[in-house]
Coordinates of N, CA, C and O in Angstrom, one line a residue:
M1 N 0.8 -1.2 0.0 CA 0.0 0.0 0.0 C 0.9 1.2 0.0 O 1.7 1.4 0.9
P2 N 0.7 2.1 -1.0 CA 1.6 3.3 -1.0 C 1.2 4.3 0.1 O 0.1 4.3 0.6
K3 N 2.3 4.9 0.6 CA 2.1 5.9 1.7 C 1.4 7.2 1.0 O 1.8 7.6 -0.1
I4 N 0.5 7.8 1.7 CA -0.2 8.9 1.3 C 0.2 10.1 2.1 O 0.4 10.1 3.3
F5 N 0.5 11.2 1.4 CA 0.9 12.5 2.0 C -0.1 13.5 1.8 O -0.7 13.6 0.7
N6 N -0.4 14.3 2.7 CA -1.3 15.5 2.6 C -0.5 16.7 2.3 O 0.5 17.0 3.0
V7 N -0.9 17.4 1.2 CA -0.3 18.6 0.8 C -1.4 19.6 0.6 O -2.5 19.3 0.3
A8 N -1.1 20.9 0.7 CA -2.1 22.0 0.5 C -1.4 23.0 -0.4 O -0.2 23.3 -0.3
A9 N -2.3 23.7 -1.1 CA -1.8 24.8 -2.0 C -1.3 25.9 -1.1 O -1.9 26.2 -0.1
I10 N -0.2 26.5 -1.6 CA 0.4 27.7 -0.9 C -0.1 28.9 -1.6 O 0.1 30.0 -1.1
G11 N -0.6 28.8 -2.8 CA -1.0 29.9 -3.6 C -1.6 29.4 -4.9 O -1.7 28.1 -5.1
Y12 N -1.9 30.3 -5.8 CA -2.5 29.9 -7.1 C -1.9 30.8 -8.2 O -1.4 31.9 -8.0
V13 N -1.8 30.1 -9.4 CA -1.3 30.8 -10.6 C -2.4 31.7 -11.2 O -3.6 31.4 -11.2
R14 N -1.9 32.9 -11.6 CA -2.8 33.8 -12.3 C -2.1 34.0 -13.7 O -0.9 34.3 -13.8
S15 N -2.9 33.7 -14.7 CA -2.4 33.6 -16.1 C -3.5 34.0 -17.1 O -4.6 33.7 -16.9
P16 N -3.1 34.7 -18.2 CA -4.1 34.9 -19.2 C -4.5 33.6 -19.9 O -5.5 33.6 -20.6
R17 N -3.8 32.5 -19.8 CA -4.1 31.3 -20.4 C -4.9 30.4 -19.4 O -4.4 30.1 -18.4
D18 N -6.1 30.0 -19.8 CA -6.9 29.2 -18.9 C -7.2 27.8 -19.5 O -8.0 27.1 -18.9
V19 N -6.6 27.5 -20.6 CA -6.7 26.2 -21.2 C -5.3 25.7 -21.5 O -4.4 26.5 -21.7
V20 N -5.2 24.4 -21.5 CA -3.8 23.8 -21.7 C -3.5 23.8 -23.2 O -4.2 23.3 -24.0
I21 N -2.4 24.6 -23.5 CA -1.9 24.6 -24.8 C -0.4 24.3 -24.6 O 0.3 25.0 -23.8
D22 N 0.2 23.3 -25.3 CA 1.5 22.9 -24.9 C 2.7 23.8 -25.3 O 3.8 23.5 -24.9
D23 N 2.5 24.8 -26.1 CA 3.6 25.6 -26.6 C 3.5 27.1 -26.3 O 2.5 27.6 -25.9
H24 N 4.6 27.8 -26.6 CA 4.7 29.2 -26.6 C 4.4 29.9 -25.2 O 3.8 30.9 -25.1
W25 N 5.0 29.3 -24.1 CA 4.7 29.8 -22.8 C 5.4 31.1 -22.5 O 5.0 31.9 -21.7
D26 N 6.6 31.4 -23.2 CA 7.3 32.6 -22.9 C 6.6 33.8 -23.5 O 7.0 35.0 -23.2
S27 N 5.5 33.6 -24.3 CA 4.8 34.8 -24.8 C 3.9 35.3 -23.8 O 3.2 36.4 -24.0
L28 N 3.7 34.7 -22.6 CA 2.8 35.1 -21.6 C 3.6 35.4 -20.3 O 4.6 34.8 -20.0
D29 N 3.1 36.5 -19.6 CA 3.6 36.7 -18.2 C 2.6 36.1 -17.3 O 1.4 36.2 -17.5
G30 N 3.1 35.5 -16.2 CA 2.2 34.9 -15.2 C 2.6 35.3 -13.8 O 3.7 35.9 -13.6
T31 N 1.7 35.1 -12.9 CA 2.0 35.4 -11.5 C 1.6 34.3 -10.6 O 0.7 33.4 -11.0
I32 N 2.1 34.3 -9.5 CA 1.7 33.4 -8.4 C 1.3 34.3 -7.2 O 2.0 35.2 -6.8
E33 N 0.1 34.1 -6.7 CA -0.4 34.8 -5.6 C -0.4 33.8 -4.4 O -1.1 32.8 -4.4
L34 N 0.5 34.1 -3.4 CA 0.5 33.3 -2.2 C -0.7 33.5 -1.4 O -1.3 34.6 -1.3
D35 N -1.1 32.5 -0.6 CA -2.3 32.6 0.3 C -2.0 33.5 1.5 O -1.1 33.1 2.3
A36 N -2.6 34.6 1.6 CA -2.4 35.5 2.7 C -2.8 35.0 4.1 O -2.3 35.5 5.1
E37 N -3.6 34.0 4.1 CA -4.0 33.4 5.4 C -2.9 32.5 5.9 O -2.8 32.3 7.2
Q38 N -2.0 32.0 5.1 CA -0.9 31.1 5.5 C 0.4 31.8 5.6 O 1.2 31.4 6.4
F39 N 0.6 32.9 4.8 CA 1.9 33.5 4.7 C 1.8 35.0 4.9 O 0.9 35.7 4.5
S40 N 2.9 35.6 5.4 CA 3.1 37.0 5.4 C 4.3 37.3 4.4 O 4.9 36.3 3.9
E41 N 4.6 38.5 4.1 CA 5.6 38.9 3.2 C 7.0 38.3 3.6 O 7.9 38.2 2.8
D42 N 7.1 38.0 4.9 CA 8.4 37.5 5.4 C 8.8 36.2 4.7 O 9.9 35.9 4.6
A43 N 7.8 35.4 4.2 CA 8.1 34.2 3.6 C 8.9 34.4 2.3 O 9.5 33.5 1.8
L44 N 8.9 35.6 1.8 CA 9.6 35.9 0.5 C 10.8 36.7 0.7 O 11.5 37.0 -0.3
V45 N 11.2 37.0 1.9 CA 12.4 37.8 2.2 C 13.6 37.1 1.6 O 13.9 35.9 1.8
G46 N 14.4 37.8 0.7 CA 15.6 37.3 0.1 C 15.3 36.6 -1.2 O 16.3 36.4 -2.0
L47 N 14.1 36.3 -1.5 CA 13.9 35.6 -2.8 C 14.2 36.5 -4.0 O 14.6 36.0 -5.0
D48 N 14.0 37.8 -3.8 CA 14.3 38.7 -4.9 C 15.8 38.8 -5.3 O 16.1 39.4 -6.3
S49 N 16.6 38.2 -4.5 CA 18.0 38.2 -4.9 C 18.4 37.0 -5.8 O 19.5 36.9 -6.2
F50 N 17.4 36.2 -6.2 CA 17.5 35.1 -7.2 C 16.9 35.5 -8.5 O 15.9 36.2 -8.5
S51 N 17.5 35.1 -9.6 CA 16.9 35.4 -10.9 C 15.9 34.4 -11.3 O 15.0 34.8 -12.1
H52 N 15.9 33.2 -10.8 CA 15.0 32.2 -11.2 C 14.4 31.4 -10.0 O 15.1 31.3 -9.0
I53 N 13.2 30.9 -10.1 CA 12.6 30.1 -9.1 C 12.1 28.8 -9.8 O 11.8 28.8 -10.9
E54 N 12.0 27.8 -8.9 CA 11.4 26.5 -9.4 C 10.0 26.5 -8.7 O 9.9 26.7 -7.5
V55 N 9.0 26.2 -9.5 CA 7.6 26.1 -9.0 C 7.1 24.7 -9.1 O 7.2 24.0 -10.2
I56 N 6.6 24.1 -8.0 CA 6.0 22.8 -8.0 C 4.5 23.0 -7.9 O 4.0 23.8 -7.1
F57 N 3.7 22.4 -8.8 CA 2.3 22.7 -8.9 C 1.6 21.4 -9.2 O 2.2 20.4 -9.5
V58 N 0.2 21.5 -9.2 CA -0.6 20.3 -9.5 C -1.3 20.5 -10.8 O -1.9 21.6 -11.0
F59 N -1.3 19.5 -11.6 CA -2.1 19.5 -12.9 C -3.5 19.1 -12.4 O -3.9 17.9 -12.6
D60 N -4.2 20.0 -11.8 CA -5.5 19.7 -11.1 C -6.6 19.4 -12.1 O -7.7 19.0 -11.7
R61 N -6.5 19.7 -13.4 CA -7.6 19.5 -14.3 C -7.4 18.2 -15.1 O -8.2 17.9 -16.0
V62 N -6.5 17.3 -14.7 CA -6.3 16.0 -15.4 C -7.2 15.1 -14.7 O -7.1 14.8 -13.5
P63 N -8.2 14.5 -15.3 CA -9.1 13.6 -14.7 C -8.4 12.3 -14.4 O -7.5 11.9 -15.1
E64 N -8.9 11.6 -13.3 CA -8.3 10.3 -12.9 C -8.1 9.3 -14.0 O -7.1 8.7 -14.2
E65 N -9.1 9.3 -14.9 CA -9.1 8.3 -16.0 C -8.1 8.6 -17.0 O -7.7 7.8 -17.9
R66 N -7.5 9.8 -17.1 CA -6.5 10.2 -18.0 C -5.1 10.0 -17.5 O -4.1 10.1 -18.2
V67 N -4.9 9.6 -16.2 CA -3.6 9.4 -15.6 C -2.9 8.2 -16.3 O -3.5 7.1 -16.5
E68 N -1.7 8.4 -16.7 CA -0.9 7.3 -17.4 C 0.1 6.7 -16.3 O 0.6 7.4 -15.5
T69 N 0.2 5.4 -16.4 CA 1.1 4.7 -15.6 C 2.1 3.8 -16.4 O 3.1 3.3 -15.8
G70 N 2.0 3.8 -17.7 CA 2.9 3.0 -18.5 C 3.6 3.8 -19.5 O 4.0 4.9 -19.2
A71 N 3.7 3.3 -20.7 CA 4.4 4.0 -21.8 C 3.4 4.6 -22.8 O 2.3 4.0 -22.9
R72 N 3.8 5.6 -23.5 CA 2.9 6.2 -24.5 C 3.8 7.0 -25.5 O 5.0 7.3 -25.1
H73 N 3.3 7.3 -26.6 CA 4.0 8.2 -27.5 C 3.9 9.6 -27.0 O 2.7 10.1 -26.8
P74 N 5.0 10.4 -26.8 CA 4.9 11.7 -26.3 C 4.0 12.6 -27.2 O 4.1 12.5 -28.4
R75 N 3.1 13.3 -26.6 CA 2.1 14.1 -27.3 C 1.3 13.4 -28.3 O 0.7 13.9 -29.3
G76 N 1.2 12.0 -28.2 CA 0.4 11.2 -29.1 C 1.0 11.1 -30.5 O 0.4 10.5 -31.4
R77 N 2.3 11.5 -30.6 CA 2.9 11.4 -31.9 C 3.5 10.0 -32.2 O 4.5 9.6 -31.6
E78 N 2.9 9.3 -33.1 CA 3.3 8.0 -33.5 C 4.7 7.9 -34.1 O 5.4 6.9 -34.1
D79 N 5.2 9.1 -34.6 CA 6.5 9.1 -35.2 C 7.6 9.2 -34.1 O 8.8 9.1 -34.5
W80 N 7.2 9.4 -32.9 CA 8.2 9.4 -31.8 C 8.0 8.1 -31.1 O 6.9 7.6 -30.9
P81 N 9.1 7.6 -30.5 CA 9.0 6.3 -29.8 C 8.2 6.4 -28.5 O 8.1 7.5 -27.9
K82 N 7.7 5.3 -28.1 CA 7.0 5.2 -26.8 C 8.0 5.5 -25.7 O 9.1 5.1 -25.8
A83 N 7.5 6.2 -24.7 CA 8.4 6.5 -23.5 C 7.5 6.3 -22.3 O 6.3 6.7 -22.3
G84 N 8.1 5.7 -21.3 CA 7.3 5.6 -20.0 C 7.0 6.9 -19.4 O 7.7 7.9 -19.7
I85 N 6.0 7.0 -18.6 CA 5.5 8.2 -18.1 C 6.6 8.9 -17.3 O 6.7 10.2 -17.2
F86 N 7.5 8.2 -16.7 CA 8.6 8.8 -15.9 C 9.8 9.2 -16.8 O 10.7 9.8 -16.4
A87 N 9.7 8.9 -18.1 CA 10.7 9.3 -19.1 C 10.2 10.5 -19.9 O 10.8 10.8 -21.0
Q88 N 9.2 11.2 -19.5 CA 8.6 12.4 -20.1 C 8.0 13.3 -19.1 O 7.9 12.9 -17.9
R89 N 7.7 14.5 -19.5 CA 7.2 15.5 -18.5 C 5.7 15.8 -18.7 O 5.3 16.9 -18.3
G90 N 5.0 14.9 -19.3 CA 3.5 15.1 -19.6 C 2.7 15.4 -18.3 O 3.1 15.0 -17.2
K91 N 1.6 16.0 -18.5 CA 0.7 16.3 -17.4 C -0.1 15.1 -16.8 O -0.6 15.2 -15.7
N92 N -0.2 14.1 -17.5 CA -1.1 12.9 -17.1 C -0.3 12.0 -16.2 O -0.3 10.8 -16.4
R93 N 0.5 12.5 -15.3 CA 1.4 11.7 -14.4 C 0.6 11.1 -13.3 O -0.5 11.6 -12.9
P94 N 1.1 10.1 -12.6 CA 0.4 9.4 -11.5 C 0.0 10.4 -10.4 O -1.1 10.3 -9.9
N95 N 0.9 11.3 -10.0 CA 0.5 12.2 -8.9 C 0.2 13.6 -9.5 O 0.0 14.5 -8.7
R96 N 0.2 13.8 -10.8 CA -0.2 15.0 -11.5 C 0.6 16.2 -11.0 O 0.1 17.3 -10.9
L97 N 1.9 16.0 -10.7 CA 2.7 17.1 -10.2 C 3.5 17.7 -11.4 O 4.1 16.9 -12.2
G98 N 3.6 19.0 -11.5 CA 4.4 19.7 -12.4 C 5.5 20.4 -11.8 O 5.4 20.8 -10.6
A99 N 6.6 20.6 -12.5 CA 7.7 21.4 -11.9 C 8.3 22.2 -13.1 O 8.4 21.7 -14.2
T100 N 8.6 23.5 -12.9 CA 9.1 24.3 -13.9 C 10.0 25.4 -13.3 O 9.9 25.7 -12.1
V101 N 11.0 25.8 -14.1 CA 11.9 26.9 -13.7 C 11.4 28.2 -14.4 O 11.2 28.2 -15.6
C102 N 11.2 29.2 -13.7 CA 10.8 30.5 -14.2 C 11.7 31.6 -13.8 O 12.4 31.6 -12.8
A103 N 11.8 32.6 -14.7 CA 12.5 33.9 -14.4 C 11.6 34.7 -13.4 O 10.5 34.9 -13.7
L104 N 12.2 35.1 -12.3 CA 11.5 35.9 -11.3 C 11.7 37.4 -11.8 O 12.8 37.9 -11.7
Q105 N 10.6 38.0 -12.1 CA 10.7 39.4 -12.6 C 10.5 40.4 -11.5 O 11.2 41.4 -11.5
S106 N 9.6 40.1 -10.6 CA 9.4 41.0 -9.4 C 8.6 40.4 -8.4 O 7.9 39.4 -8.6
I107 N 8.6 41.0 -7.2 CA 7.7 40.6 -6.1 C 7.0 41.8 -5.6 O 7.7 42.8 -5.3
D108 N 5.7 41.7 -5.4 CA 4.9 42.8 -4.8 C 4.0 42.2 -3.8 O 3.1 41.5 -4.1
G109 N 4.4 42.4 -2.5 CA 3.6 41.8 -1.4 C 3.7 40.3 -1.5 O 4.9 39.7 -1.4
L110 N 2.6 39.6 -1.7 CA 2.6 38.1 -1.8 C 2.5 37.7 -3.3 O 2.1 36.5 -3.5
T111 N 2.7 38.6 -4.2 CA 2.5 38.2 -5.6 C 3.9 38.2 -6.3 O 4.7 39.2 -6.2
L112 N 4.2 37.1 -7.0 CA 5.4 36.9 -7.7 C 5.1 37.0 -9.2 O 4.2 36.3 -9.7
R113 N 5.8 37.9 -9.9 CA 5.6 38.1 -11.4 C 6.7 37.3 -12.0 O 7.9 37.5 -11.7
L114 N 6.3 36.4 -13.0 CA 7.2 35.5 -13.6 C 7.2 35.4 -15.1 O 6.2 35.8 -15.7
K115 N 8.3 35.0 -15.7 CA 8.4 34.7 -17.1 C 8.6 33.3 -17.2 O 9.5 32.7 -16.6
G116 N 7.9 32.6 -18.1 CA 8.1 31.2 -18.3 C 7.4 30.2 -17.4 O 7.8 29.1 -17.2
L117 N 6.3 30.7 -16.8 CA 5.5 29.9 -15.9 C 4.5 29.1 -16.8 O 3.6 29.7 -17.4
D118 N 4.7 27.8 -16.9 CA 3.9 27.0 -17.8 C 2.8 26.3 -17.1 O 2.7 25.1 -17.1
A119 N 2.0 27.1 -16.4 CA 0.8 26.6 -15.7 C -0.3 27.6 -16.0 O -0.1 28.7 -16.2
I120 N -1.6 27.0 -16.0 CA -2.7 27.8 -16.5 C -3.4 28.5 -15.2 O -3.1 28.1 -14.1
E121 N -4.3 29.4 -15.6 CA -5.0 30.2 -14.6 C -5.7 29.2 -13.5 O -6.3 28.2 -13.8
G122 N -5.4 29.6 -12.2 CA -6.1 28.9 -11.1 C -5.3 27.6 -10.7 O -5.7 27.0 -9.7
T123 N -4.2 27.3 -11.3 CA -3.4 26.1 -10.9 C -2.9 26.2 -9.5 O -2.3 27.2 -9.2
P124 N -3.2 25.2 -8.7 CA -2.6 25.2 -7.3 C -1.1 25.1 -7.3 O -0.6 24.2 -7.9
V125 N -0.5 25.9 -6.5 CA 1.0 25.9 -6.4 C 1.3 25.2 -5.0 O 0.7 25.6 -4.0
L126 N 2.2 24.2 -5.0 CA 2.5 23.5 -3.8 C 3.8 24.0 -3.1 O 3.9 23.9 -1.9
D127 N 4.7 24.5 -3.9 CA 6.0 24.9 -3.4 C 6.7 25.8 -4.4 O 6.5 25.8 -5.6
I128 N 7.6 26.7 -3.8 CA 8.5 27.5 -4.6 C 9.8 27.4 -4.0 O 10.0 27.5 -2.8
K129 N 10.8 27.3 -4.9 CA 12.2 27.1 -4.4 C 13.1 28.0 -5.3 O 12.9 28.1 -6.5
P130 N 14.1 28.7 -4.7 CA 15.1 29.4 -5.5 C 15.9 28.4 -6.3 O 16.2 27.3 -5.9
V131 N 16.3 28.8 -7.5 CA 17.2 28.0 -8.3 C 18.6 28.4 -8.0 O 19.0 29.6 -8.0
M132 N 19.4 27.5 -7.5 CA 20.8 27.7 -7.2 C 21.7 26.8 -8.1 O 21.4 25.7 -8.3
S133 N 22.7 27.4 -8.5 CA 23.6 26.8 -9.4 C 24.1 25.4 -8.9 O 24.3 24.5 -9.7
G134 N 24.3 25.3 -7.6 CA 24.8 24.0 -7.0 C 23.8 22.9 -7.2 O 24.2 21.7 -7.0
F135 N 22.5 23.2 -7.5 CA 21.5 22.1 -7.7 C 21.3 21.9 -9.1 O 20.5 21.0 -9.5
E136 N 21.9 22.6 -10.0 CA 21.7 22.3 -11.4 C 22.4 21.0 -11.8 O 23.2 20.4 -11.0
R137 N 22.2 20.6 -13.0 CA 22.8 19.3 -13.4 C 24.3 19.2 -13.2 O 25.0 20.2 -13.3
R138 N 24.8 18.0 -13.0 CA 26.2 17.8 -12.9 C 26.5 16.8 -14.0 O 25.9 15.8 -14.2
G139 N 27.5 17.2 -14.8 CA 27.9 16.4 -16.0 C 27.1 16.8 -17.2 O 26.2 17.7 -17.2
D140 N 27.3 16.1 -18.3 CA 26.7 16.4 -19.6 C 25.2 15.9 -19.6 O 24.9 14.9 -19.0
L141 N 24.4 16.7 -20.2 CA 23.0 16.4 -20.4 C 22.8 15.6 -21.7 O 23.2 16.0 -22.7
I142 N 22.2 14.4 -21.5 CA 21.9 13.5 -22.7 C 20.4 13.4 -22.7 O 19.7 13.1 -21.7
E143 N 19.8 13.5 -23.9 CA 18.4 13.4 -24.1 C 18.1 12.9 -25.5 O 18.9 13.1 -26.4
P144 N 17.0 12.2 -25.7 CA 16.6 11.7 -27.1 C 16.2 12.9 -28.0 O 15.8 14.0 -27.5
Q145 N 16.3 12.7 -29.3 CA 15.9 13.7 -30.2 C 14.5 14.2 -30.1 O 14.2 15.3 -30.2
W146 N 13.5 13.2 -29.8 CA 12.1 13.7 -29.7 C 12.0 14.7 -28.6 O 11.1 15.6 -28.7
A147 N 12.7 14.6 -27.5 CA 12.6 15.6 -26.4 C 13.1 17.0 -26.9 O 12.5 18.0 -26.5
K148 N 14.1 17.0 -27.7 CA 14.6 18.3 -28.3 C 13.5 18.9 -29.2 O 13.3 20.1 -29.2
E149 N 12.9 18.0 -30.0 CA 11.8 18.5 -30.9 C 10.6 19.1 -30.1 O 10.1 20.1 -30.5
I150 N 10.2 18.4 -29.0 CA 9.1 18.9 -28.2 C 9.4 20.3 -27.7 O 8.6 21.2 -27.7
M151 N 10.6 20.5 -27.3 CA 11.0 21.8 -26.6 C 11.3 22.9 -27.7 O 11.4 24.1 -27.3
S152 N 11.4 22.6 -28.9 CA 11.7 23.6 -29.9 C 10.7 24.7 -30.0 O 11.0 25.8 -30.4
T153 N 9.4 24.4 -29.7 CA 8.4 25.5 -29.7 C 7.8 25.7 -28.3 O 6.8 26.5 -28.2
Y154 N 8.3 25.0 -27.3 CA 7.6 25.1 -26.0 C 7.7 26.4 -25.4 O 6.7 26.9 -24.8
W155 N 8.9 27.0 -25.4 CA 9.0 28.4 -24.8 C 8.8 29.4 -25.8 O 8.4 30.5 -25.6

């Protein structure tokens, strides 16, 4: 029996995009509004000294019956090889968790203005972390060609 963890949203995404479209996320600015009942501005002290943050969020609009646990063709493209759900970053994941790195443009109270936030309006945010060079990849990055093709229009 898997262990179950309780998590709660710390805030919500505000975005002009309210439907899932897989590409061109850098054409939009988005914000995260932290929950004022849980947090004061002290929670963000020092975050403005970082250029980028990592945002952990929930793909809350993926219905249970769409969750993938095996392999599939990324984006349904038969010309790309099947890849297991853990070998891709699709939204139909077992725990429906998303993670993205965004440029932090500004902080105003409990609102973070971001570039490259690939989450839609109303998405629950579970955590925010500063991006630190010491946590970036170590060694060369190796990826299949289909992954490079997906990302060619993503941002």
